[in-house]
Each structure stands twice: as structure tokens, then as C-alpha cells.
């Protein structure tokens, strides 16, 4: 027996100390091997609102797995991050891919269902944008004398072809299609783009502006153009929010966020033309925001309003009939200036159509929308759609 062994055996407290050291060393070794000292910048699970899943979440410590997707975890893809470089997919990119082709998290079994094909993305590392955009300025000076469109195009460098914008250094929380029913208002359109793009960029929204022009000289159908805009926008990307916007309204405060909250939102609460007072409680005209889900739930706008007036009131009725309600930001923020123009001829039948609207809620709208897309162009500052609207078939 060696001296050392003799000492240990003759002194049991030393033996315990040695054993304790050995156990600690083994624990440390296991920790290191399981990646405990990994300092790569992003790991963990995130929900769509940017919060981290709780520490006890089964995969919290699994490196390289990021979930964007949230309240309904099962329906959103998990992304396998390529860790040879520190890359991660933004929700923007995820949205463009088939969710069936991605890892899903089963909340019942708390297990991951593996993807059909492993997806490895190589996009830039991006954190979600903050809830409150940091560069807002509040009240705005309205710019009423825009330069020519070609000059504006070169000035608005951060806008991409088709009138798309996207925050540079973070992944936006909102995918918004701005839909403008339009005819013969080119000067207004330039002024609108001049004022609106900088606001949307500051608001860190992932957006695209769609100008939906009605062909011909027949009676204007604002609601139908907005329905067309929503359908055509979704052919491009899975927008989660629609903002229906008259071209003659310019926001006076960039805290009036161009996003869709929990409930449909009437945005043009205080307009200079109405001395900044809301004309009536159910007004939903001018500028309004609806999530894709809600817009489809109410079957879009009615197609039955030809000529000025009533279509927005019908939408307010649809919203209420579905148990939703119109929400608003405070009037000191949701302020707009209206560009002057000749008032269009009101539809003499609008009250009649409005009164009988309820019985058409489920049939008249996105369900029976008929139109022909005559032309489509992606200009630098907007996507332009020229459409021929088909009148609703009369019931015999
Ligand atoms: C109501 C119209 C709405 C319109 C609102 C404000 O009278 O469509 O005025 O119009 N309803 C009917 O005519 C039934 S505004 O002056 O802002 O263009 O939105």
C-alpha cells in the first residue's frame, strides 16, 4: 500500500473531499460537453411577440432552434439555424415558406415534430423590432408641394420597387398592405407618397403600397377596389394587416401606427376638413385598418355601392354583426389633413343599399367579387393595378 493511500484511508474526511471534487469535476465536464459554455448570440425559443419561452421549456437549451410563432405555436414554423455562420430567419422569411415544411412544436406532447425537409436559411441575423419604434417624431409638418415623381423616386432611397419598405436593422412585427382605391388623382398620389413613405419607414413596418385604379369612366366603386386590392396583395405575400386609405388623406402624426391592433381600427379620427372632430361614432371611412383575419371573416366590403357613400357604413355594420368593434387612437394622434378636391356625386341609392345590407353580408363581398386585372406594374414607389370591375349579377 502506498503512503498516499495509507494517508487517505487513515483520514476518512480527506476521502470524502476527494470524492466530492471528482463528482464536481464530472458535472462540470458534462456541462461543457452539453454546450453550457456556448456563447453564440441567439438561442432559445421566442414567441411572435418577442418574448422568450420560459426557462423550463423543453427545448430552451437546445442550440440553434428558434421559433417565431406564438400564441399558436403549432401553426408556425420552427427554423433550423445554420450555425456555421450566425444566421437566423426573420419571421418575414418564415412566412413565405410552407409551414408543413418546418419543425413544429406540439404543445400537448411538448415534443418537436421534425420537418419534412430540413430548412437552412442564410439570411442576416436580426432581432425583432422594438414594440415602440424608436425614431418617431410625433406631430408632422405636412409637405404639400412634392417634387416630381422621378425626383421623389431617387430621394426615397429606402423604398424598394413596388413601393415596399422594410426596417433595415430589425425584423418587423407587421406585414401591412396599404390599399388605395384610385382614379384620376395623380397629383394627390405624388403628395401622398411623399408624405407617407417616410412615416411608414420610421414606423418600422414591413409594407407595400398598392394603388388600385378603376378603369373607365363608369361609377366609382371604392369598396370593390379595396376588395380587389386585398385579393391581389395576398397573391404577392401573406400580409397580416390591410390598411384601406383614401389618397387625399395625409397623417399629421407618426405615432398613428399603420398596423392592425386587436380590433378593426378607424384611423382618420380627426380630419382638418371636419375641424378635427369625428362626424359620427360609426364612421369607418377615410383610413381604416383591419387584420387579414377580420377582413376575411366579414367577407370584405360589399360590392354593391356604386358612386359615393355608404360602403364604409356597411363595413361598420359587418364589423358589429361579427361581434367586433371599431377601435380608435386618441384624436390628438389620429389626425389627418385632407387634400382639396371636387366632391364626387353621391349615390342616391346608398341608404337603400345600406338598409338591405345585412341580408347580403355572407354573399356579397369577397365571395362574389368579379373583376379583371387589366394591367399591373411595379413602380418604384407603388404597385399599380388597373382593374375592370364587373357589376354584381342581379338576382332574378
Ligand atoms: C357619410 C357617408 C359615408 C362617408 C361619410 C364621411 O354620410 O360613406 O359620410 O364622408 N355615408 C353615407 O352616405 C350613407 S366624407 O365627407 O369624409 O367623405 O364616409
Coordinates of C-alpha atoms and ligand atoms in Angstrom, one line a residue:
X1 CA 0.0 0.0 0.0
X2 CA 1.4 3.4 -0.9
X3 CA 1.9 6.2 1.6
X4 CA -0.8 8.3 -0.1
X5 CA -3.4 5.5 0.1
X6 CA -2.4 5.0 3.7
X7 CA -3.0 8.7 4.5
X8 CA -6.4 8.7 2.7
X9 CA -7.6 5.5 4.5
X10 CA -6.3 6.8 7.8
X11 CA -8.2 10.1 7.3
X12 CA -11.8 9.5 6.0
X13 CA -12.7 13.2 5.7
X14 CA -10.0 13.6 3.1
X15 CA -11.5 10.7 1.2
X16 CA -14.9 12.4 1.1
X17 CA -13.3 15.7 -0.1
X18 CA -11.6 13.9 -2.9
X19 CA -14.8 12.1 -3.9
X20 CA -16.8 15.4 -3.9
X21 CA -14.1 17.0 -6.1
X22 CA -14.4 14.2 -8.5
X23 CA -18.2 14.5 -8.7
X24 CA -18.0 18.2 -9.3
X25 CA -15.4 17.8 -12.0
X26 CA -17.7 15.2 -13.7
X27 CA -20.7 17.6 -13.5
X28 CA -18.6 20.5 -15.0
X29 CA -17.4 18.2 -17.8
X30 CA -20.9 17.2 -18.7
X31 CA -22.0 20.9 -18.7
X32 CA -19.2 21.8 -21.1
X33 CA -19.9 18.9 -23.4
X34 CA -23.7 19.8 -23.5
X35 CA -22.8 23.3 -24.7
X36 CA -23.1 25.1 -21.5
X37 CA -20.3 27.5 -22.4
X38 CA -21.6 28.1 -25.8
X39 CA -21.7 31.9 -26.3
X40 CA -23.3 32.1 -29.6
X41 CA -25.6 35.1 -29.7
X42 CA -29.0 33.7 -30.3
X43 CA -30.6 30.8 -28.8
X44 CA -33.8 29.9 -27.1
X45 CA -37.4 30.0 -28.1
X46 CA -39.2 33.1 -28.9
X47 CA -42.9 33.8 -29.4
X48 CA -44.2 36.2 -32.1
X49 CA -44.4 39.0 -29.6
X50 CA -40.7 38.6 -29.0
X51 CA -40.9 37.1 -25.5
X52 CA -38.7 34.2 -24.7
X53 CA -40.3 30.9 -23.8
X54 CA -39.9 30.0 -20.1
X55 CA -36.7 28.6 -18.9
X56 CA -38.3 25.2 -18.3
X57 CA -39.5 25.0 -21.9
X58 CA -38.3 21.6 -23.1
X59 CA -36.1 22.9 -25.8
X60 CA -34.9 26.0 -24.1
X61 CA -31.3 24.8 -24.0
X62 CA -31.3 23.3 -27.5
X63 CA -28.9 25.4 -29.5
X64 CA -29.9 26.6 -32.9
X65 CA -33.6 26.3 -32.6
X66 CA -35.6 29.5 -32.9
X67 CA -39.4 29.6 -33.0
X68 CA -41.1 32.6 -34.4
X69 CA -44.7 32.0 -33.9
X70 CA -46.5 32.1 -30.8
X71 CA -49.9 32.0 -29.3
X72 CA -50.5 29.2 -31.7
X73 CA -47.1 27.6 -31.7
X74 CA -48.2 24.6 -33.7
X75 CA -49.1 26.5 -36.8
X76 CA -45.9 28.3 -37.2
X77 CA -42.6 27.0 -38.4
X78 CA -39.5 26.5 -36.3
X79 CA -36.4 27.4 -38.1
X80 CA -33.2 25.4 -38.1
X81 CA -30.5 27.9 -37.9
X82 CA -27.3 27.3 -39.7
X83 CA -24.7 27.7 -37.1
X84 CA -21.7 27.6 -39.2
X85 CA -22.4 31.2 -39.5
X86 CA -24.6 33.1 -37.1
X87 CA -27.7 33.3 -39.2
X88 CA -31.3 33.3 -38.3
X89 CA -34.5 33.6 -40.2
X90 CA -36.7 36.5 -39.7
X91 CA -40.5 35.9 -39.4
X92 CA -40.7 37.7 -42.8
X93 CA -38.9 34.9 -44.5
X94 CA -40.6 32.2 -42.5
X95 CA -43.9 33.5 -43.7
X96 CA -43.0 32.8 -47.2
X97 CA -42.4 29.2 -46.7
X98 CA -44.8 26.3 -46.5
X99 CA -45.4 25.7 -42.8
X100 CA -45.6 22.0 -43.5
X101 CA -42.0 22.1 -44.4
X102 CA -40.8 23.1 -40.9
X103 CA -40.4 21.8 -37.4
X104 CA -43.4 22.3 -35.3
X105 CA -43.8 22.3 -31.6
X106 CA -46.6 20.1 -30.2
X107 CA -47.9 21.7 -27.1
X108 CA -49.7 18.5 -26.0
X109 CA -46.7 16.2 -26.1
X110 CA -44.2 19.0 -25.6
X111 CA -42.2 17.5 -28.4
X112 CA -40.9 18.8 -31.7
X113 CA -42.3 17.3 -34.9
X114 CA -39.3 17.2 -37.3
X115 CA -39.5 19.0 -40.6
X116 CA -40.1 17.1 -43.9
X117 CA -37.0 18.7 -45.2
X118 CA -34.5 20.5 -43.1
X119 CA -34.6 24.2 -43.9
X120 CA -31.4 26.0 -43.6
X121 CA -31.6 29.7 -44.3
X122 CA -28.8 32.2 -44.9
X123 CA -30.4 35.5 -44.0
X124 CA -28.9 38.2 -41.8
X125 CA -29.1 37.9 -38.1
X126 CA -32.0 40.1 -37.0
X127 CA -33.8 40.7 -33.8
X128 CA -37.4 41.7 -33.8
X129 CA -38.0 45.4 -33.9
X130 CA -39.0 47.1 -30.6
X131 CA -42.7 47.3 -29.8
X132 CA -42.5 51.1 -30.0
X133 CA -40.5 52.3 -33.0
X134 CA -37.6 54.4 -31.6
X135 CA -37.4 57.1 -34.3
X136 CA -40.9 58.6 -34.3
X137 CA -41.1 62.3 -34.2
X138 CA -44.8 62.9 -33.2
X139 CA -46.6 65.8 -34.9
X140 CA -45.5 66.2 -38.6
X141 CA -45.3 69.1 -41.0
X142 CA -47.4 68.1 -44.0
X143 CA -45.5 68.5 -47.2
X144 CA -47.9 69.8 -49.8
X145 CA -45.6 70.6 -52.7
X146 CA -43.8 67.4 -53.6
X147 CA -41.1 67.2 -56.3
X148 CA -41.9 65.4 -59.5
X149 CA -42.3 61.6 -59.2
X150 CA -39.0 60.9 -60.8
X151 CA -37.2 63.1 -58.3
X152 CA -39.1 61.6 -55.4
X153 CA -38.1 58.2 -56.6
X154 CA -34.5 59.0 -56.3
X155 CA -34.9 60.7 -53.0
X156 CA -36.8 57.9 -51.3
X157 CA -33.8 55.6 -51.4
X158 CA -35.0 53.3 -48.7
X159 CA -38.1 52.3 -50.6
X160 CA -37.9 49.3 -52.8
X161 CA -39.5 48.6 -56.2
X162 CA -43.3 48.2 -55.9
X163 CA -43.5 50.7 -53.0
X164 CA -42.1 48.3 -50.4
X165 CA -40.4 49.2 -47.2
X166 CA -38.8 47.2 -44.5
X167 CA -36.8 48.2 -41.4
X168 CA -33.1 47.7 -42.0
X169 CA -31.8 46.6 -38.7
X170 CA -34.6 44.5 -37.2
X171 CA -37.3 42.1 -38.3
X172 CA -40.6 44.0 -38.5
X173 CA -43.6 42.9 -36.4
X174 CA -46.1 43.8 -39.0
X175 CA -46.7 42.9 -42.6
X176 CA -49.0 45.5 -44.0
X177 CA -50.6 46.1 -47.4
X178 CA -51.7 49.7 -47.8
X179 CA -54.5 49.7 -50.3
X180 CA -55.5 52.8 -52.1
X181 CA -58.7 52.9 -54.2
X182 CA -57.8 55.3 -57.1
X183 CA -58.8 57.1 -60.2
X184 CA -57.6 60.4 -61.8
X185 CA -55.8 61.8 -58.7
X186 CA -52.1 61.7 -59.8
X187 CA -51.2 64.9 -58.0
X188 CA -52.7 63.6 -54.8
X189 CA -50.9 60.4 -55.3
X190 CA -47.5 62.0 -55.5
X191 CA -48.2 64.1 -52.4
X192 CA -49.4 61.0 -50.6
X193 CA -46.3 59.0 -51.4
X194 CA -44.1 61.9 -50.5
X195 CA -45.7 62.1 -47.0
X196 CA -46.5 58.5 -46.3
X197 CA -43.3 56.6 -47.2
X198 CA -41.1 58.3 -44.6
X199 CA -43.7 57.8 -41.9
X200 CA -44.0 54.0 -42.7
X201 CA -40.3 53.6 -42.7
X202 CA -39.9 55.3 -39.3
X203 CA -42.7 53.1 -38.0
X204 CA -40.5 50.0 -38.9
X205 CA -43.3 48.4 -40.8
X206 CA -42.8 45.8 -43.5
X207 CA -45.2 47.2 -46.0
X208 CA -46.2 47.6 -49.6
X209 CA -48.4 50.2 -51.2
X210 CA -51.0 49.1 -53.7
X211 CA -52.8 51.6 -55.9
X212 CA -55.9 50.0 -57.3
X213 CA -57.1 52.0 -60.2
X214 CA -60.6 51.6 -61.7
X215 CA -60.6 51.5 -65.4
X216 CA -63.0 53.6 -67.5
X217 CA -65.4 56.4 -66.6
X218 CA -68.3 54.3 -65.0
X219 CA -69.4 54.9 -61.5
X220 CA -66.6 54.6 -59.0
X221 CA -66.7 51.6 -56.6
X222 CA -64.4 52.3 -53.7
X223 CA -65.3 49.2 -51.7
X224 CA -64.8 46.9 -54.6
X225 CA -61.4 48.3 -55.4
X226 CA -60.4 47.7 -51.8
X227 CA -61.6 44.1 -52.1
X228 CA -59.6 43.7 -55.2
X229 CA -56.6 45.2 -53.5
X230 CA -56.7 42.7 -50.7
X231 CA -57.0 39.7 -53.0
X232 CA -54.2 40.9 -55.3
X233 CA -52.0 41.8 -52.3
X234 CA -52.3 38.3 -50.9
X235 CA -51.2 36.9 -54.2
X236 CA -47.9 38.6 -53.6
X237 CA -47.3 37.9 -49.9
X238 CA -49.1 36.8 -46.8
X239 CA -49.9 40.2 -45.4
X240 CA -51.4 40.1 -41.9
X241 CA -52.9 43.6 -42.0
X242 CA -54.7 45.7 -44.5
X243 CA -54.9 49.5 -44.4
X244 CA -57.5 51.0 -46.6
X245 CA -56.5 54.5 -47.4
X246 CA -58.1 57.4 -49.4
X247 CA -55.4 59.1 -51.4
X248 CA -56.3 62.6 -50.2
X249 CA -55.6 62.0 -46.5
X250 CA -52.2 62.7 -45.0
X251 CA -51.3 61.7 -41.5
X252 CA -50.2 64.5 -39.2
X253 CA -48.6 62.4 -36.5
X254 CA -46.3 59.4 -37.0
X255 CA -47.4 57.9 -33.6
X256 CA -50.6 57.0 -35.5
X257 CA -49.2 53.5 -36.3
X258 CA -50.0 51.9 -39.6
X259 CA -50.7 48.5 -38.0
X260 CA -53.7 46.3 -37.1
X261 CA -54.5 46.1 -33.4
X262 CA -56.8 43.6 -31.8
X263 CA -59.9 45.1 -33.3
X264 CA -60.7 46.9 -36.6
X265 CA -59.4 50.4 -36.3
X266 CA -60.7 53.6 -37.8
X267 CA -57.6 55.7 -38.3
X268 CA -58.7 59.0 -39.6
X269 CA -60.4 60.1 -36.4
X270 CA -59.7 63.9 -36.6
X271 CA -59.6 65.4 -40.1
X272 CA -58.9 69.1 -40.7
X273 CA -61.9 69.4 -43.0
X274 CA -64.2 68.3 -40.2
X275 CA -62.4 70.7 -37.8
X276 CA -60.7 67.7 -36.3
X277 CA -64.0 66.3 -34.9
X278 CA -65.3 62.8 -35.6
X279 CA -68.5 63.3 -37.6
X280 CA -70.3 60.3 -36.1
X281 CA -69.4 57.3 -33.9
X282 CA -69.6 54.6 -36.5
X283 CA -67.6 56.3 -39.2
X284 CA -65.2 53.8 -40.8
X285 CA -64.3 55.8 -44.0
X286 CA -61.1 57.6 -44.9
X287 CA -58.4 55.5 -43.4
X288 CA -59.1 52.2 -41.7
X289 CA -57.1 49.1 -40.6
X290 CA -58.3 45.5 -40.5
X291 CA -56.3 42.3 -39.9
X292 CA -56.5 39.8 -42.7
X293 CA -58.3 37.5 -40.4
X294 CA -61.0 40.0 -39.6
X295 CA -61.4 41.3 -43.2
X296 CA -61.9 37.8 -44.4
X297 CA -64.2 37.0 -41.5
X298 CA -66.6 39.8 -42.5
X299 CA -66.4 38.8 -46.2
X300 CA -64.6 42.1 -47.1
X301 CA -66.6 45.1 -48.2
X302 CA -69.9 45.0 -50.0
X303 CA -69.6 45.3 -53.8
X304 CA -73.0 46.9 -54.1
X305 CA -72.1 50.5 -53.5
X306 CA -71.6 52.3 -56.9
X307 CA -70.9 56.0 -56.6
X308 CA -70.0 58.0 -53.4
X309 CA -71.1 57.0 -49.9
X310 CA -72.3 54.2 -47.7
X311 CA -69.8 51.4 -48.3
X312 CA -67.8 52.2 -45.1
X313 CA -71.1 52.4 -43.1
X314 CA -71.9 48.9 -44.4
X315 CA -68.5 47.7 -43.3
X316 CA -69.2 49.2 -39.8
X317 CA -72.4 47.1 -39.8
X318 CA -70.5 43.9 -40.8
X319 CA -67.9 44.5 -38.1
X320 CA -70.6 44.8 -35.4
X321 CA -72.6 41.8 -36.8
X322 CA -69.5 39.7 -36.2
X323 CA -69.2 40.8 -32.6
X324 CA -66.2 43.0 -33.4
X325 CA -66.0 46.7 -32.7
X326 CA -64.4 49.8 -34.2
X327 CA -61.4 51.0 -32.2
X328 CA -59.6 54.3 -32.4
X329 CA -56.5 56.1 -31.3
X330 CA -56.9 59.4 -29.5
X331 CA -57.9 62.3 -31.7
X332 CA -54.7 64.3 -31.0
X333 CA -52.7 61.5 -32.7
X334 CA -55.1 60.1 -35.3
X335 CA -55.1 63.4 -37.1
X336 CA -55.2 64.0 -40.9
X337 CA -55.1 66.7 -43.5
X338 CA -57.4 66.3 -46.4
X339 CA -56.2 67.5 -49.8
X340 CA -58.8 69.6 -51.6
X341 CA -60.8 68.1 -54.5
X342 CA -64.2 68.3 -56.0
X343 CA -66.8 66.2 -54.1
X344 CA -67.9 63.2 -56.1
X345 CA -71.6 62.7 -56.9
X346 CA -73.3 60.8 -54.1
X347 CA -75.1 57.6 -54.9
X348 CA -78.8 58.4 -54.5
X349 CA -79.5 54.7 -53.7
X350 CA -76.9 54.4 -50.9
X351 CA -79.3 54.5 -48.0
X352 CA -81.4 51.9 -49.6
X353 CA -78.5 49.6 -50.3
X354 CA -77.2 50.2 -46.8
X355 CA -80.6 49.3 -45.2
X356 CA -80.8 46.0 -47.0
X357 CA -77.1 45.2 -46.5
X358 CA -77.4 42.8 -43.6
X359 CA -79.0 40.1 -45.7
X360 CA -76.1 40.1 -48.1
X361 CA -73.2 40.1 -45.5
X362 CA -72.3 36.5 -46.3
X363 CA -72.8 36.5 -50.0
X364 CA -71.8 40.0 -51.2
X365 CA -68.2 40.8 -50.7
X366 CA -65.0 38.8 -51.2
X367 CA -67.2 35.8 -52.0
X368 CA -68.8 37.2 -55.2
X369 CA -66.0 39.6 -56.2
X370 CA -65.7 39.7 -60.0
X371 CA -63.1 41.8 -61.8
X372 CA -60.5 41.7 -64.5
X373 CA -56.9 42.7 -63.8
X374 CA -56.0 44.7 -67.0
X375 CA -52.6 45.8 -66.0
X376 CA -50.1 45.6 -63.2
X377 CA -46.8 47.4 -62.8
X378 CA -44.3 47.7 -60.0
X379 CA -43.3 51.3 -60.0
X380 CA -40.6 52.4 -57.6
X381 CA -42.9 53.9 -55.1
X382 CA -46.1 51.8 -55.5
X383 CA -47.5 48.7 -57.1
X384 CA -50.2 49.8 -59.6
X385 CA -53.1 47.6 -60.5
X386 CA -55.6 48.6 -63.3
X387 CA -58.8 46.8 -62.9
X388 CA -62.2 46.4 -64.7
X389 CA -64.9 45.9 -62.2
X390 CA -67.8 43.6 -63.1
X391 CA -71.2 44.7 -61.8
X392 CA -72.9 42.3 -59.4
X393 CA -75.3 40.0 -61.1
X394 CA -78.9 41.0 -60.3
X395 CA -80.9 38.3 -58.6
X396 CA -84.0 37.4 -60.7
Ligands
LIG1 C1 -71.4 59.6 -44.6 C2 -71.3 58.6 -45.7 C3 -70.0 57.8 -45.6 C4 -68.8 58.8 -45.6 C5 -69.1 59.8 -44.5 C6 -67.9 60.9 -44.5 O1 -72.6 60.3 -44.8 O2 -69.9 56.9 -46.7 O3 -70.3 60.5 -44.7 O4 -67.7 61.3 -45.7 N1 -72.4 57.6 -45.6 C7 -73.5 57.7 -46.4 O5 -73.6 58.5 -47.3 C8 -74.6 56.7 -46.2 S1 -66.5 62.3 -46.1 O6 -67.1 63.6 -46.1 O7 -65.5 62.1 -45.2 O8 -66.1 61.9 -47.5 O9 -67.6 58.1 -45.4

